[in-house]
CSV table of C-alpha atoms in Angstrom, one decimal:
chain,number,residue,atom,x,y,z
A,1,MET,CA,12.3,53.5,11.8
A,2,HIS,CA,14.6,51.9,14.4
A,3,ASP,CA,16.8,50.7,11.5
A,4,GLU,CA,17.3,54.3,10.3
A,5,VAL,CA,18.7,55.4,13.7
A,6,ALA,CA,21.0,52.4,14.0
A,7,PRO,CA,21.4,51.0,10.5
A,8,GLY,CA,23.8,48.1,11.5
A,9,ARG,CA,22.0,46.8,14.5
A,10,GLY,CA,18.6,45.7,13.1
A,11,GLY,CA,19.6,42.6,11.1
A,12,ALA,CA,20.7,40.4,13.9
A,13,ARG,CA,17.7,41.3,16.1
A,14,HIS,CA,15.4,40.6,13.2
A,15,ALA,CA,17.0,37.3,12.5
A,16,ARG,CA,16.6,36.2,16.1
A,17,LEU,CA,13.0,37.2,16.1
A,18,VAL,CA,12.3,35.3,12.8
A,19,ALA,CA,14.1,32.2,14.3
A,20,ARG,CA,11.9,32.4,17.4
A,21,PHE,CA,8.8,32.5,15.3
A,22,GLN,CA,10.0,29.6,13.1
A,23,ALA,CA,10.7,27.6,16.3
A,24,ALA,CA,7.2,28.4,17.7
A,25,LEU,CA,5.5,27.4,14.5
A,26,LEU,CA,7.4,24.1,14.4
A,27,ALA,CA,6.5,23.5,18.0
A,28,LEU,CA,2.8,24.2,17.3
A,29,SER,CA,2.9,21.9,14.3
A,30,VAL,CA,4.3,19.0,16.4
A,31,LEU,CA,2.0,19.7,19.3
A,32,SER,CA,-1.1,19.7,17.1
A,33,CYS,CA,0.1,16.4,15.7
A,34,ALA,CA,0.5,15.0,19.2
A,35,PHE,CA,-3.0,16.2,20.3
A,36,VAL,CA,-4.6,14.7,17.2
A,37,ALA,CA,-2.8,11.4,17.9
A,38,ILE,CA,-4.2,11.4,21.4
A,39,GLU,CA,-7.7,12.1,20.1
A,40,LEU,CA,-7.4,9.4,17.4
A,41,ALA,CA,-6.1,6.9,19.9
A,42,SER,CA,-8.9,7.6,22.3
A,43,LEU,CA,-11.4,7.0,19.5
A,44,ARG,CA,-9.6,3.8,18.4
A,45,HIS,CA,-9.3,5.2,14.9
A,46,TRP,CA,-7.5,2.3,13.3
A,47,LYS,CA,-10.2,-0.2,12.4
A,48,SER,CA,-10.0,0.2,8.6
A,49,ALA,CA,-7.5,1.1,6.0
A,50,GLU,CA,-9.0,4.6,5.6
A,51,GLN,CA,-8.6,5.2,9.3
A,52,ILE,CA,-4.9,4.5,9.1
A,53,VAL,CA,-4.4,7.5,6.7
A,54,PRO,CA,-4.3,10.2,9.5
A,55,TRP,CA,-1.8,8.1,11.5
A,56,ILE,CA,0.5,8.0,8.5
A,57,VAL,CA,0.1,11.7,7.8
A,58,LEU,CA,0.8,12.5,11.5
A,59,GLY,CA,3.9,10.4,11.5
A,60,VAL,CA,5.3,12.0,8.3
A,61,LEU,CA,4.5,15.5,9.6
A,62,VAL,CA,6.3,14.9,12.9
A,63,CYS,CA,9.3,13.3,11.3
A,64,SER,CA,9.5,16.1,8.8
A,65,ALA,CA,9.4,18.7,11.5
A,66,LEU,CA,12.2,16.9,13.5
A,67,ILE,CA,14.3,16.7,10.4
A,68,VAL,CA,14.1,20.5,10.0
A,69,VAL,CA,15.0,20.9,13.7
A,70,VAL,CA,18.0,18.7,13.4
A,71,ASP,CA,19.3,19.6,9.9
A,72,ARG,CA,18.4,22.9,8.2
A,73,SER,CA,19.8,21.9,4.9
A,74,ARG,CA,18.2,22.9,1.6
A,75,ILE,CA,16.9,19.3,1.1
A,76,ALA,CA,15.4,19.3,4.7
A,77,ILE,CA,13.6,22.5,4.1
A,78,THR,CA,12.3,21.4,0.7
A,79,GLN,CA,11.0,18.1,2.1
A,80,ALA,CA,9.2,19.9,4.9
A,81,ARG,CA,7.5,22.1,2.4
A,82,LEU,CA,6.5,19.1,0.3
A,83,VAL,CA,5.1,17.3,3.3
A,84,ALA,CA,3.2,20.4,4.3
A,85,LEU,CA,1.6,20.5,0.8
A,86,CYS,CA,0.7,16.8,1.0
A,87,ALA,CA,-1.1,17.2,4.4
A,88,ALA,CA,-3.9,19.3,2.8
A,89,PRO,CA,-5.2,16.6,0.3
A,90,ALA,CA,-5.0,14.0,3.1
A,91,ALA,CA,-7.1,16.3,5.3
A,92,LEU,CA,-9.6,16.8,2.5
A,93,PHE,CA,-9.8,13.0,2.0
A,94,GLY,CA,-10.7,12.8,5.7
A,95,VAL,CA,-13.4,15.4,5.4
A,96,TYR,CA,-14.8,13.5,2.4
A,97,GLU,CA,-14.8,10.2,4.4
A,98,HIS,CA,-16.4,11.8,7.4
A,99,VAL,CA,-19.2,13.4,5.4
A,100,SER,CA,-19.7,10.2,3.4
A,101,ALA,CA,-20.1,8.2,6.7
A,102,ASN,CA,-22.6,10.8,8.0
A,103,LEU,CA,-24.6,10.6,4.8
A,104,ASP,CA,-24.7,6.8,5.1
A,105,THR,CA,-26.1,7.0,8.6
A,106,GLY,CA,-28.4,10.0,8.0
A,107,VAL,CA,-31.3,7.7,7.1
A,108,LEU,CA,-31.2,6.3,10.6
A,109,ASN,CA,-31.8,9.8,12.2
A,110,HIS,CA,-35.5,10.0,13.1
A,111,LYS,CA,-35.3,13.8,13.7
A,112,TYR,CA,-35.5,14.4,9.9
A,113,ALA,CA,-37.7,12.9,7.2
A,114,TRP,CA,-34.6,11.8,5.3
A,115,SER,CA,-36.4,10.5,2.2
A,116,GLU,CA,-38.2,13.8,1.8
A,117,LEU,CA,-35.1,16.0,1.9
A,118,LEU,CA,-33.3,17.3,-1.1
A,119,GLY,CA,-29.8,16.1,-1.9
A,120,TRP,CA,-28.2,19.4,-0.9
A,121,GLU,CA,-30.0,19.2,2.5
A,122,HIS,CA,-28.6,15.7,3.0
A,123,LEU,CA,-25.1,17.1,2.3
A,124,TRP,CA,-25.6,20.1,4.6
A,125,LEU,CA,-26.9,17.9,7.5
A,126,ALA,CA,-24.0,15.5,7.0
A,127,SER,CA,-21.4,18.3,6.7
A,128,THR,CA,-22.6,20.1,9.8
A,129,GLY,CA,-22.8,17.0,11.9
A,130,ALA,CA,-26.5,17.2,12.4
A,131,VAL,CA,-26.7,13.6,11.3
A,132,GLY,CA,-24.1,10.9,11.7
A,133,GLY,CA,-21.5,10.4,14.3
A,134,THR,CA,-18.3,11.6,12.7
A,135,PRO,CA,-17.1,15.2,13.0
A,136,ALA,CA,-16.9,16.3,9.4
A,137,THR,CA,-14.3,19.1,9.8
A,138,ALA,CA,-12.0,17.4,12.4
A,139,PRO,CA,-9.6,16.1,9.7
A,140,LEU,CA,-8.8,19.7,8.8
A,141,VAL,CA,-6.5,19.7,11.8
A,142,LEU,CA,-4.0,17.7,9.7
A,143,ALA,CA,-4.0,20.6,7.2
A,144,LEU,CA,-3.4,23.0,10.0
A,145,ALA,CA,-0.4,21.1,11.2
A,146,GLY,CA,0.9,21.1,7.6
A,147,VAL,CA,0.3,24.8,7.2
A,148,LEU,CA,2.2,25.5,10.5
A,149,LEU,CA,5.1,23.3,9.3
A,150,GLY,CA,5.1,25.1,5.9
A,151,LEU,CA,5.0,28.6,7.5
A,152,ALA,CA,7.9,27.6,9.8
A,153,THR,CA,10.1,27.1,6.7
A,154,VAL,CA,9.2,30.5,5.2
A,155,GLY,CA,12.4,32.5,5.0
A,156,MET,CA,14.4,29.6,6.4
A,157,THR,CA,17.6,29.1,4.5
A,158,THR,CA,20.8,27.3,5.1
A,159,ASP,CA,22.5,30.6,5.6
A,160,THR,CA,20.1,31.7,8.4
A,161,ALA,CA,20.7,28.4,10.2
A,162,ARG,CA,24.5,29.1,10.1
A,163,ASP,CA,24.0,32.7,11.2
A,164,ASP,CA,21.8,31.6,14.1
A,165,LEU,CA,24.4,29.2,15.3
A,166,ALA,CA,27.2,31.7,14.8
A,167,GLN,CA,25.6,34.0,17.4
A,168,ASN,CA,25.8,31.2,20.0
A,169,PRO,CA,29.3,31.2,21.3
A,170,GLY,CA,29.1,27.6,22.5
A,171,VAL,CA,28.8,26.2,19.0
A,172,ASP,CA,31.7,25.6,16.6
A,173,VAL,CA,30.3,27.1,13.4
A,174,SER,CA,33.0,25.4,11.3
A,175,ARG,CA,31.5,22.0,12.0
A,176,VAL,CA,28.0,23.0,10.9
A,177,ARG,CA,26.9,21.3,7.6
A,178,THR,CA,25.0,23.3,5.1
């Protein structure tokens, strides 16, 4: 409705708002990676090859986000989207590993008659954390960081990067690479 009253003024305002949301989503992605790294470090989550996987995913997610911040070229945006897609399978692998570890230790839990329970009950107890010591859904935070990174690139083009810089009088737009 505002665009109908002043047809020429809504575009720049809309572009600034979108750029702010993109920056906020990028920041949330990087912050979630930082907090997951702190949590993993406090748990000393590096004792086996499988436990290194989230560290690699976190590093790639952060590097990918920083590449998009520094260079909004088409290749930078594309790589961020690919990295975001790769975070989901890594997170699902983590969920599988955590549930599997909980299943292995479920027999040690004296609260349940483990041998008398059905298979789906074993899976339910391991998935909900009722048995075992690993949080089954914690790895999904990697997928969240990937989704945030992917959402930050929605609508991001090399043209919008140039337009955002053109509105800042302190930046020489002729030197911006696209």
